[in-house]
CSV table of C-alpha atoms and ligand atoms in Angstrom, one decimal:
chain,number,residue,atom,x,y,z
Y,1,MET,CA,18.5,-9.1,16.7
Y,2,SER,CA,18.5,-5.5,15.5
Y,3,SER,CA,19.4,-4.4,19.0
Y,4,SER,CA,22.7,-5.8,19.3
Y,5,ALA,CA,24.7,-2.8,18.4
Y,6,SER,CA,27.9,-4.1,19.9
Y,7,THR,CA,28.7,-6.3,17.0
Y,8,GLY,CA,29.1,-3.2,14.8
Y,9,THR,CA,27.7,-4.8,11.9
Y,10,LYS,CA,24.4,-3.0,11.4
Y,11,THR,CA,23.1,-1.9,8.1
Y,12,VAL,CA,21.7,1.6,7.1
Y,13,SER,CA,18.3,0.2,8.0
Y,14,GLY,CA,19.7,-0.6,11.6
Y,15,PHE,CA,19.3,-4.5,11.1
Y,16,ASP,CA,22.3,-6.6,12.3
Y,17,VAL,CA,22.8,-9.0,9.3
Y,18,GLN,CA,25.6,-10.7,10.5
Y,19,GLU,CA,23.9,-11.7,13.8
Y,20,ALA,CA,20.8,-13.0,11.9
Y,21,ARG,CA,23.0,-15.1,9.7
Y,22,LYS,CA,24.6,-16.9,12.9
Y,23,ILE,CA,21.3,-18.7,13.5
Y,24,PHE,CA,20.8,-20.1,10.0
Y,25,PRO,CA,23.2,-23.2,9.8
Y,26,LEU,CA,22.7,-23.8,6.1
Y,27,LEU,CA,24.0,-20.2,5.4
Y,28,HIS,CA,27.4,-21.5,6.4
Y,29,VAL,CA,27.8,-24.4,3.9
Y,30,THR,CA,29.6,-24.4,0.5
Y,31,ALA,CA,28.5,-25.2,-2.8
Y,32,HIS,CA,31.0,-26.3,-5.3
Y,33,ASN,CA,33.6,-25.3,-2.8
Y,34,LYS,CA,32.4,-21.8,-2.7
Y,35,PRO,CA,30.6,-20.2,0.2
Y,36,LEU,CA,27.0,-20.6,-0.5
Y,37,ILE,CA,25.2,-17.4,-1.7
Y,38,TYR,CA,21.6,-18.2,-1.4
Y,39,PHE,CA,19.4,-15.9,-3.4
Y,40,ASP,CA,16.3,-18.2,-4.0
Y,41,ASN,CA,14.2,-17.2,-1.0
Y,42,ALA,CA,11.2,-16.7,-3.1
Y,43,ALA,CA,11.3,-20.4,-3.7
Y,44,THR,CA,11.9,-21.2,0.0
Y,45,SER,CA,13.5,-19.6,3.0
Y,46,GLN,CA,16.4,-21.3,4.9
Y,47,LYS,CA,15.4,-22.3,8.6
Y,48,PRO,CA,16.6,-21.0,11.8
Y,49,GLU,CA,18.1,-23.3,14.3
Y,50,VAL,CA,15.0,-23.1,16.5
Y,51,VAL,CA,13.0,-24.4,14.0
Y,52,ILE,CA,15.1,-27.3,13.2
Y,53,ASP,CA,15.2,-27.9,16.9
Y,54,ALA,CA,11.5,-27.8,17.2
Y,55,LEU,CA,11.2,-30.5,14.8
Y,56,SER,CA,13.7,-32.8,16.5
Y,57,THR,CA,12.4,-32.2,19.9
Y,58,TYR,CA,8.9,-33.2,18.8
Y,59,TYR,CA,10.1,-36.7,17.4
Y,60,SER,CA,12.5,-37.3,20.1
Y,61,GLU,CA,10.6,-36.1,23.1
Y,62,TYR,CA,6.8,-36.0,22.4
Y,63,ASN,CA,5.9,-37.7,19.3
Y,64,ALA,CA,2.3,-39.0,19.4
Y,65,ASN,CA,-1.0,-38.8,17.6
Y,66,ILE,CA,-3.3,-35.7,18.6
Y,67,HIS,CA,-6.8,-34.9,19.9
Y,68,ARG,CA,-7.3,-38.6,20.7
Y,69,GLY,CA,-5.2,-40.3,23.3
Y,70,VAL,CA,-5.6,-39.5,27.1
Y,71,HIS,CA,-1.8,-40.3,27.7
Y,72,PHE,CA,0.7,-37.8,28.6
Y,73,LEU,CA,2.4,-37.9,25.2
Y,74,ALA,CA,-0.9,-37.4,23.3
Y,75,GLN,CA,-1.8,-34.6,25.5
Y,76,THR,CA,1.7,-32.7,25.2
Y,77,ALA,CA,1.5,-33.1,21.4
Y,78,SER,CA,-2.2,-31.9,21.3
Y,79,GLN,CA,-1.4,-29.0,23.2
Y,80,ALA,CA,1.5,-28.0,21.2
Y,81,TYR,CA,-0.4,-28.4,17.9
Y,82,ASP,CA,-3.3,-26.2,19.3
Y,83,GLU,CA,-0.8,-23.6,20.4
Y,84,ALA,CA,0.6,-23.4,17.1
Y,85,ARG,CA,-2.9,-22.5,15.7
Y,86,ILE,CA,-3.1,-19.8,18.1
Y,87,LYS,CA,0.3,-18.6,17.3
Y,88,VAL,CA,-0.6,-18.3,13.6
Y,89,GLN,CA,-3.9,-16.6,14.3
Y,90,LYS,CA,-2.2,-13.9,16.5
Y,91,PHE,CA,0.5,-13.7,13.7
Y,92,ILE,CA,-1.9,-12.9,11.0
Y,93,HIS,CA,-4.5,-10.9,13.3
Y,94,ALA,CA,-7.3,-13.2,12.9
Y,95,GLN,CA,-10.3,-12.9,15.1
Y,96,SER,CA,-10.3,-16.5,16.1
Y,97,GLU,CA,-8.2,-19.5,16.0
Y,98,ARG,CA,-11.1,-21.4,14.6
Y,99,GLU,CA,-10.4,-19.4,11.4
Y,100,ILE,CA,-6.9,-21.1,10.8
Y,101,ILE,CA,-6.8,-24.3,9.0
Y,102,PHE,CA,-3.6,-26.3,8.6
Y,103,THR,CA,-2.9,-27.4,4.9
Y,104,ARG,CA,0.1,-28.5,3.1
Y,105,GLY,CA,0.7,-25.0,2.0
Y,106,THR,CA,-0.5,-22.2,-0.3
Y,107,THR,CA,-1.4,-24.7,-3.2
Y,108,GLU,CA,-3.6,-26.8,-1.0
Y,109,SER,CA,-5.1,-23.9,0.8
Y,110,ILE,CA,-6.3,-22.4,-2.6
Y,111,ASN,CA,-7.6,-26.0,-3.8
Y,112,LEU,CA,-9.6,-26.4,-0.7
Y,113,VAL,CA,-11.3,-23.1,-1.3
Y,114,ALA,CA,-11.9,-23.9,-4.8
Y,115,SER,CA,-13.2,-27.5,-4.3
Y,116,THR,CA,-15.4,-26.6,-1.4
Y,117,TRP,CA,-16.6,-23.0,-1.4
Y,118,GLY,CA,-16.2,-22.9,-5.2
Y,119,ARG,CA,-18.2,-26.1,-5.8
Y,120,LYS,CA,-20.9,-24.6,-3.6
Y,121,ASN,CA,-20.8,-21.1,-4.8
Y,122,ILE,CA,-19.7,-21.0,-8.4
Y,123,SER,CA,-22.1,-22.1,-11.5
Y,124,GLU,CA,-22.7,-21.8,-15.0
Y,125,GLY,CA,-22.3,-18.4,-16.4
Y,126,ASP,CA,-20.4,-17.0,-13.2
Y,127,GLU,CA,-17.2,-15.4,-13.3
Y,128,ILE,CA,-14.0,-15.5,-11.3
Y,129,ILE,CA,-11.5,-12.6,-11.3
Y,130,LEU,CA,-7.8,-13.3,-11.2
Y,131,SER,CA,-4.9,-10.9,-12.1
Y,132,VAL,CA,-2.2,-11.6,-15.0
Y,133,MET,CA,0.5,-11.9,-12.4
Y,134,GLU,CA,-1.0,-15.0,-10.3
Y,135,HIS,CA,1.2,-18.1,-9.6
Y,136,HIS,CA,0.0,-21.2,-11.4
Y,137,SER,CA,-1.2,-22.4,-8.2
Y,138,ASN,CA,-3.7,-19.5,-8.1
Y,139,ILE,CA,-4.8,-20.1,-11.6
Y,140,VAL,CA,-5.2,-23.7,-12.2
Y,141,PRO,CA,-7.5,-24.6,-9.3
Y,142,TRP,CA,-9.8,-21.9,-10.6
Y,143,GLN,CA,-9.5,-23.0,-14.2
Y,144,MET,CA,-10.4,-26.8,-13.2
Y,145,LEU,CA,-13.5,-25.3,-11.1
Y,146,CYS,CA,-14.5,-23.2,-14.3
Y,147,GLU,CA,-14.2,-26.1,-16.4
Y,148,GLU,CA,-16.4,-28.4,-14.0
Y,149,GLN,CA,-18.9,-25.8,-13.6
Y,150,LYS,CA,-19.0,-23.9,-16.7
Y,151,ALA,CA,-17.9,-20.6,-15.3
Y,152,THR,CA,-15.3,-18.1,-16.8
Y,153,LEU,CA,-12.0,-16.6,-15.6
Y,154,LYS,CA,-11.4,-12.7,-16.0
Y,155,ILE,CA,-8.1,-11.4,-15.9
Y,156,ILE,CA,-6.7,-8.1,-14.5
Y,157,PRO,CA,-4.0,-6.7,-16.8
Y,158,MET,CA,-0.9,-4.9,-15.6
Y,159,ASN,CA,1.4,-2.2,-17.2
Y,160,ASP,CA,4.9,-2.8,-18.4
Y,161,ASN,CA,6.2,-2.2,-14.8
Y,162,GLY,CA,4.2,-5.0,-13.3
Y,163,GLU,CA,1.5,-2.9,-11.8
Y,164,LEU,CA,-2.1,-4.2,-11.8
Y,165,LEU,CA,-4.5,-1.7,-13.5
Y,166,LEU,CA,-7.1,-1.0,-11.0
Y,167,GLU,CA,-9.4,0.9,-13.4
Y,168,GLU,CA,-9.4,-2.2,-15.6
Y,169,TYR,CA,-10.1,-4.4,-12.7
Y,170,LYS,CA,-13.3,-2.1,-11.8
Y,171,LYS,CA,-14.5,-2.9,-15.3
Y,172,LEU,CA,-14.2,-6.5,-15.1
Y,173,ILE,CA,-16.7,-6.5,-12.1
Y,174,SER,CA,-20.1,-7.4,-12.9
Y,175,SER,CA,-23.3,-9.0,-11.4
Y,176,LYS,CA,-21.7,-12.4,-12.9
Y,177,THR,CA,-18.5,-11.9,-10.6
Y,178,LYS,CA,-18.6,-14.4,-7.7
Y,179,LEU,CA,-15.0,-14.3,-6.4
Y,180,VAL,CA,-11.9,-12.1,-6.8
Y,181,ALA,CA,-8.5,-14.2,-6.1
Y,182,VAL,CA,-5.4,-12.4,-6.3
Y,183,VAL,CA,-1.7,-12.4,-5.3
Y,184,HIS,CA,-0.4,-10.1,-2.5
Y,185,VAL,CA,3.1,-10.1,-3.7
Y,186,SER,CA,4.2,-11.4,-7.2
Y,187,ASN,CA,6.9,-14.0,-6.9
Y,188,SER,CA,8.3,-13.1,-10.3
Y,189,LEU,CA,8.1,-9.4,-10.3
Y,190,GLY,CA,8.1,-8.6,-6.6
Y,191,THR,CA,5.2,-6.3,-7.0
Y,192,ILE,CA,3.2,-5.5,-3.9
Y,193,ASN,CA,-0.4,-5.3,-5.1
Y,194,PRO,CA,-2.8,-3.0,-3.3
Y,195,VAL,CA,-4.9,-5.8,-2.0
Y,196,LYS,CA,-6.7,-3.7,0.6
Y,197,GLU,CA,-8.1,-1.6,-2.2
Y,198,ILE,CA,-8.8,-4.5,-4.4
Y,199,ILE,CA,-10.6,-6.0,-1.7
Y,200,ARG,CA,-12.7,-2.8,-1.0
Y,201,ILE,CA,-13.7,-2.5,-4.4
Y,202,ALA,CA,-14.9,-6.1,-4.4
Y,203,HIS,CA,-16.8,-5.7,-1.2
Y,204,GLU,CA,-18.9,-2.8,-2.5
Y,205,LYS,CA,-20.6,-5.6,-4.5
Y,206,ASN,CA,-20.4,-8.1,-1.9
Y,207,ILE,CA,-17.9,-10.2,-3.8
Y,208,PRO,CA,-15.5,-12.2,-1.6
Y,209,VAL,CA,-11.8,-12.1,-2.2
Y,210,LEU,CA,-8.9,-14.7,-1.5
Y,211,VAL,CA,-5.6,-13.4,-1.3
Y,212,ASP,CA,-2.5,-15.5,-2.2
Y,213,GLY,CA,-0.1,-14.5,0.5
Y,214,ALA,CA,2.8,-16.9,-0.1
Y,215,GLN,CA,5.2,-14.2,-0.8
Y,216,ALA,CA,4.0,-11.6,1.4
Y,217,ILE,CA,3.8,-13.4,4.8
Y,218,ALA,CA,7.7,-13.4,5.4
Y,219,HIS,CA,8.3,-10.0,4.4
Y,220,ASP,CA,5.7,-7.6,6.0
Y,221,THR,CA,3.1,-7.6,8.6
Y,222,VAL,CA,-0.1,-9.3,7.6
Y,223,ASP,CA,-3.4,-8.2,9.1
Y,224,VAL,CA,-6.3,-10.1,7.7
Y,225,GLN,CA,-8.8,-8.2,9.6
Y,226,ASP,CA,-7.3,-5.0,8.6
Y,227,LEU,CA,-7.2,-6.3,5.0
Y,228,ASP,CA,-10.8,-7.5,5.4
Y,229,CYS,CA,-9.8,-10.6,3.1
Y,230,ASP,CA,-12.3,-13.2,3.1
Y,231,PHE,CA,-9.5,-15.9,2.6
Y,232,TYR,CA,-5.7,-15.6,2.9
Y,233,ALA,CA,-3.4,-18.6,1.9
Y,234,PHE,CA,0.3,-19.0,2.8
Y,235,SER,CA,3.2,-21.6,3.2
Y,236,GLY,CA,5.1,-22.4,6.0
Y,237,HIS,CA,8.3,-23.0,4.1
Y,238,LYS,CA,8.6,-19.4,2.9
Y,239,MET,CA,8.5,-18.0,6.4
Y,240,PHE,CA,11.2,-20.1,8.0
Y,241,GLY,CA,9.0,-23.0,8.8
Y,242,PRO,CA,9.2,-26.6,7.3
Y,243,THR,CA,7.8,-27.7,4.1
Y,244,GLY,CA,4.6,-29.5,3.8
Y,245,ILE,CA,2.7,-27.1,6.3
Y,246,GLY,CA,0.8,-24.0,5.5
Y,247,CYS,CA,-2.5,-22.2,6.3
Y,248,LEU,CA,-5.6,-21.1,5.1
Y,249,TYR,CA,-7.4,-18.3,6.9
Y,250,GLY,CA,-10.9,-18.0,6.2
Y,251,LYS,CA,-13.6,-15.8,7.8
Y,252,LEU,CA,-15.6,-18.0,10.3
Y,253,HIS,CA,-18.9,-17.6,8.8
Y,254,LEU,CA,-17.5,-18.5,5.3
Y,255,LEU,CA,-15.8,-21.6,6.6
Y,256,GLU,CA,-18.8,-22.7,8.5
Y,257,SER,CA,-20.8,-22.4,5.5
Y,258,MET,CA,-18.5,-24.6,3.4
Y,259,PRO,CA,-18.7,-28.4,2.9
Y,260,PRO,CA,-15.8,-30.4,4.0
Y,261,TYR,CA,-12.7,-30.9,1.8
Y,262,GLN,CA,-11.6,-34.5,2.5
Y,263,GLY,CA,-13.4,-37.4,4.3
Y,264,GLY,CA,-11.7,-39.3,7.1
Y,265,GLY,CA,-11.0,-39.3,10.8
Y,266,GLU,CA,-10.9,-36.1,12.8
Y,267,MET,CA,-13.2,-34.2,10.4
Y,268,ILE,CA,-16.3,-36.1,11.8
Y,269,GLN,CA,-18.4,-35.7,14.7
Y,270,SER,CA,-20.2,-39.1,14.3
Y,271,VAL,CA,-20.2,-41.8,11.5
Y,272,SER,CA,-22.8,-44.6,10.6
Y,273,PHE,CA,-23.5,-46.1,7.6
Y,274,GLU,CA,-26.5,-44.2,7.2
Y,275,LYS,CA,-25.3,-40.7,8.2
Y,276,THR,CA,-22.3,-39.0,9.2
Y,277,THR,CA,-22.0,-35.8,10.9
Y,278,TYR,CA,-19.1,-33.3,10.5
Y,279,ASN,CA,-16.9,-31.8,13.3
Y,280,GLU,CA,-16.7,-27.9,13.8
Y,281,VAL,CA,-14.3,-25.8,12.0
Y,282,PRO,CA,-11.3,-26.0,11.6
Y,283,PHE,CA,-11.4,-29.8,12.2
Y,284,LYS,CA,-13.9,-30.3,9.5
Y,285,PHE,CA,-11.2,-29.3,7.0
Y,286,GLU,CA,-8.4,-31.4,8.6
Y,287,ALA,CA,-9.1,-35.0,7.9
Y,288,GLY,CA,-6.8,-37.7,9.1
Y,289,THR,CA,-3.6,-37.5,11.3
Y,290,PRO,CA,-2.5,-33.9,10.6
Y,291,ASN,CA,1.2,-32.8,9.9
Y,292,ILE,CA,1.7,-32.4,13.8
Y,293,ALA,CA,5.5,-31.9,13.7
Y,294,ASP,CA,5.7,-29.2,11.1
Y,295,ALA,CA,2.6,-27.4,12.4
Y,296,ILE,CA,4.3,-27.2,15.9
Y,297,ALA,CA,7.6,-26.0,13.9
Y,298,LEU,CA,5.5,-23.5,12.1
Y,299,GLY,CA,4.4,-22.3,15.3
Y,300,THR,CA,8.2,-21.8,16.4
Y,301,ALA,CA,8.9,-20.0,13.2
Y,302,VAL,CA,6.2,-17.6,14.0
Y,303,ASP,CA,7.9,-17.1,17.6
Y,304,PHE,CA,11.1,-16.6,15.6
Y,305,LEU,CA,9.4,-13.8,13.4
Y,306,ASN,CA,7.9,-12.3,16.6
Y,307,SER,CA,11.4,-12.1,18.0
Y,308,ILE,CA,13.1,-10.1,15.3
Y,309,ASP,CA,12.5,-6.3,14.7
Y,310,ARG,CA,10.4,-7.1,11.3
Y,311,LYS,CA,10.4,-3.4,10.4
Y,312,SER,CA,13.9,-2.8,10.1
Y,313,ALA,CA,14.4,-6.5,8.7
Y,314,SER,CA,11.8,-5.4,5.9
Y,315,ALA,CA,13.6,-1.9,5.5
Y,316,TYR,CA,17.0,-3.9,5.1
Y,317,GLU,CA,15.5,-6.2,2.5
Y,318,HIS,CA,14.2,-3.2,0.6
Y,319,GLU,CA,17.6,-1.7,0.7
Y,320,LEU,CA,19.2,-5.0,-0.7
Y,321,MET,CA,16.7,-5.0,-3.4
Y,322,ILE,CA,17.4,-1.4,-4.4
Y,323,TYR,CA,21.2,-2.0,-4.1
Y,324,ALA,CA,21.0,-5.0,-6.5
Y,325,SER,CA,18.8,-3.2,-8.9
Y,326,GLU,CA,21.2,-0.2,-9.1
Y,327,LYS,CA,24.2,-2.5,-9.8
Y,328,LEU,CA,22.3,-4.5,-12.3
Y,329,LYS,CA,21.2,-1.5,-14.1
Y,330,LEU,CA,24.9,-0.6,-14.7
Y,331,ILE,CA,25.5,-3.8,-16.6
Y,332,ASP,CA,25.5,-3.5,-20.4
Y,333,GLY,CA,22.6,-5.6,-21.7
Y,334,VAL,CA,20.8,-6.1,-18.4
Y,335,LYS,CA,16.9,-5.2,-18.3
Y,336,LEU,CA,15.1,-5.4,-15.2
Y,337,ILE,CA,11.8,-7.1,-15.2
Y,338,GLY,CA,9.3,-5.8,-12.6
Y,339,THR,CA,9.8,-2.2,-11.7
Y,340,ALA,CA,6.8,-1.5,-9.8
Y,341,GLU,CA,6.8,1.6,-7.6
Y,342,ASN,CA,5.8,-0.6,-4.4
Y,343,LYS,CA,8.2,-3.7,-4.6
Y,344,THR,CA,9.7,-6.4,-2.2
Y,345,SER,CA,13.0,-8.0,-2.2
Y,346,VAL,CA,12.8,-9.7,-5.6
Y,347,VAL,CA,14.9,-8.6,-8.6
Y,348,SER,CA,14.1,-10.4,-11.9
Y,349,PHE,CA,16.1,-9.6,-15.0
Y,350,ILE,CA,17.1,-10.8,-18.5
Y,351,ILE,CA,20.3,-10.2,-20.3
Y,352,GLU,CA,20.4,-9.5,-23.7
Y,353,GLY,CA,22.0,-12.4,-25.9
Y,354,VAL,CA,22.4,-14.6,-22.8
Y,355,ASN,CA,20.2,-17.5,-22.0
Y,356,ALA,CA,18.6,-17.2,-18.5
Y,357,MET,CA,19.2,-20.8,-17.5
Y,358,ASP,CA,22.8,-20.7,-18.8
Y,359,ALA,CA,23.5,-17.7,-16.8
Y,360,GLY,CA,22.0,-19.4,-13.7
Y,361,MET,CA,24.0,-22.5,-14.1
Y,362,TYR,CA,27.1,-20.3,-14.5
Y,363,LEU,CA,26.3,-18.5,-11.2
Y,364,ASP,CA,25.8,-21.9,-9.5
Y,365,THR,CA,29.6,-22.9,-10.3
Y,366,LEU,CA,30.3,-20.0,-8.1
Y,367,GLY,CA,28.1,-21.0,-5.3
Y,368,ILE,CA,25.4,-18.5,-6.1
Y,369,ALA,CA,21.7,-20.0,-6.0
Y,370,VAL,CA,19.5,-18.0,-8.3
Y,371,ARG,CA,16.3,-19.0,-10.1
Y,372,THR,CA,15.7,-19.0,-13.8
Y,373,GLY,CA,12.7,-19.6,-15.8
Y,374,HIS,CA,9.0,-18.6,-15.6
Y,375,HIS,CA,8.7,-19.1,-12.1
Y,376,CYS,CA,5.3,-20.7,-12.2
Y,377,THR,CA,4.0,-17.3,-13.8
Y,378,GLU,CA,3.9,-18.2,-17.3
Y,379,PRO,CA,0.9,-15.6,-18.2
Y,380,VAL,CA,3.5,-12.9,-16.9
Y,381,MET,CA,6.2,-14.1,-19.2
Y,382,LYS,CA,3.7,-14.2,-21.9
Y,383,ARG,CA,2.3,-10.6,-21.3
Y,384,LEU,CA,6.1,-9.5,-21.2
Y,385,HIS,CA,6.9,-11.4,-24.4
Y,386,ILE,CA,9.9,-13.2,-22.5
Y,387,PRO,CA,10.5,-16.8,-22.1
Y,388,GLY,CA,11.7,-16.3,-18.5
Y,389,THR,CA,14.0,-14.5,-16.1
Y,390,ILE,CA,16.8,-14.6,-13.7
Y,391,ARG,CA,15.5,-14.0,-10.5
Y,392,ALA,CA,17.6,-13.2,-7.2
Y,393,SER,CA,15.1,-13.0,-4.2
Y,394,PHE,CA,16.5,-11.7,-0.9
Y,395,MET,CA,15.8,-12.3,2.8
Y,396,PHE,CA,17.2,-10.2,5.5
Y,397,TYR,CA,20.0,-12.8,6.1
Y,398,ASN,CA,21.6,-11.9,2.7
Y,399,THR,CA,24.4,-9.2,2.3
Y,400,LYS,CA,25.5,-6.5,0.0
Y,401,GLU,CA,28.8,-8.3,-0.4
Y,402,GLU,CA,26.9,-11.2,-1.8
Y,403,VAL,CA,25.2,-9.1,-4.4
Y,404,ASP,CA,28.6,-8.0,-5.3
Y,405,VAL,CA,29.6,-11.5,-5.9
Y,406,MET,CA,26.6,-12.0,-8.1
Y,407,ILE,CA,27.3,-8.8,-10.0
Y,408,GLU,CA,31.0,-9.9,-10.6
Y,409,GLY,CA,29.7,-13.5,-11.5
Y,410,LEU,CA,27.2,-11.9,-14.0
Y,411,ASN,CA,29.9,-9.8,-15.9
Y,412,LYS,CA,31.9,-13.0,-16.2
Y,413,ALA,CA,28.8,-14.9,-17.5
Y,414,ILE,CA,28.3,-12.3,-19.9
Y,415,LYS,CA,31.9,-12.3,-21.4
Y,416,LEU,CA,31.5,-16.2,-21.7
Y,417,LEU,CA,28.2,-16.7,-22.8
Y,418,LYS,CA,27.0,-13.7,-24.9
Y,419,LYS,CA,26.0,-14.7,-28.3
O,501,PMP,N1,1.8,-18.5,-4.8
O,501,PMP,C1,3.0,-17.6,-4.9
O,501,PMP,C2,2.9,-16.3,-5.1
O,501,PMP,C3,4.3,-18.4,-4.8
O,501,PMP,O1,5.3,-17.7,-4.9
O,501,PMP,C4,4.1,-19.8,-4.4
O,501,PMP,C5,5.4,-20.6,-4.3
O,501,PMP,N2,6.3,-20.3,-5.2
O,501,PMP,C6,2.7,-20.4,-4.3
O,501,PMP,C7,1.9,-19.8,-4.6
O,501,PMP,C8,2.7,-21.8,-4.0
O,501,PMP,O2,3.3,-22.1,-2.8
O,501,PMP,P1,3.5,-23.7,-2.3
O,501,PMP,O3,4.2,-24.3,-3.6
O,501,PMP,O4,4.2,-23.6,-1.1
O,501,PMP,O5,2.1,-24.3,-2.1
């Protein structure tokens, strides 16, 4: 995509945004009779044609249940599902495809670890370290586990820019610490956390680390072996794949030591009323008929990501974030929330005297989709003493012209709504 210089539409970072836009059908619809401007990519990404086609092809050409049937369709579907796992394995640089478990998404991946590894390894008096900028899905499962096992959460604080305080993190670690669970990229602030360093520090004390990669996976290369994380959770729908599918990466020895998550077909080796033996990893964690179509289409999303120049896509997204931040700073009364040195393509902001939701609803009338509220990170909002923010989150298919339209819309919103 980035090599199609003939179109003459390349950005400073060398990314051909107009070429990229062509393959996302949804970017060409209207909202309230205005061309859609989609700035809610942190909530979910739009899908390229190839991913939509993969779903349709599966259902129209080889829909069958997998790993059971000997017939042609079952074999074809099984092969495609198994190949999708290998695609994901290679994409995140895992050592073995057995380390990839298909789940419904980040939330289920974290819940799986909490209710299997967690129940086995966390007991009374133990501590789990999280950060203040976790998404609710990396808080609540641990809170539920702590309640059940009488364990405690310890929270890494952040500074006013939205950067974690590593010195404070080090002080939280003790002999009671049994797990660190931390977000790679914050969905509400855009901060890219130094997860490799966080993991290194935890490993000095043999403490395993789970990384919530929901926001990182689409924007940069993830190498789980280089990070040396013990678990890495992410969702397909934030990386151009379908909803309802995601992954849990886990180091094989950990997965093998964990009890099953749910009981049912596929996860067993043999069943009798006296005793059931379990299947090997990863099948032990994939009870019942899996989400075959969406797993296959996630594999196609991986192919798609591999087909683009991710370096220039990522540089372009950064360029968009800086462009939007600079324009926002010029608006009287706007305050950027989340100004970390190391940031991804999210701009969160508040406007003095203007309710965030009102501003979001006004932008919607102009066809602009942003997100308002606490973005499922209530503790961050509490830390910053704000009820919520307006969030514009960019993908490489967004343009500076779209940012200009949002800025114009915000100026109008302020005139209309400012108290
Ligand atoms: N973690 C982060 C950082 C997120 O942004 C999200 C989704 N907004 C989640 C976890 C949960 O992802 P899902 O709803 O796809 O399970």
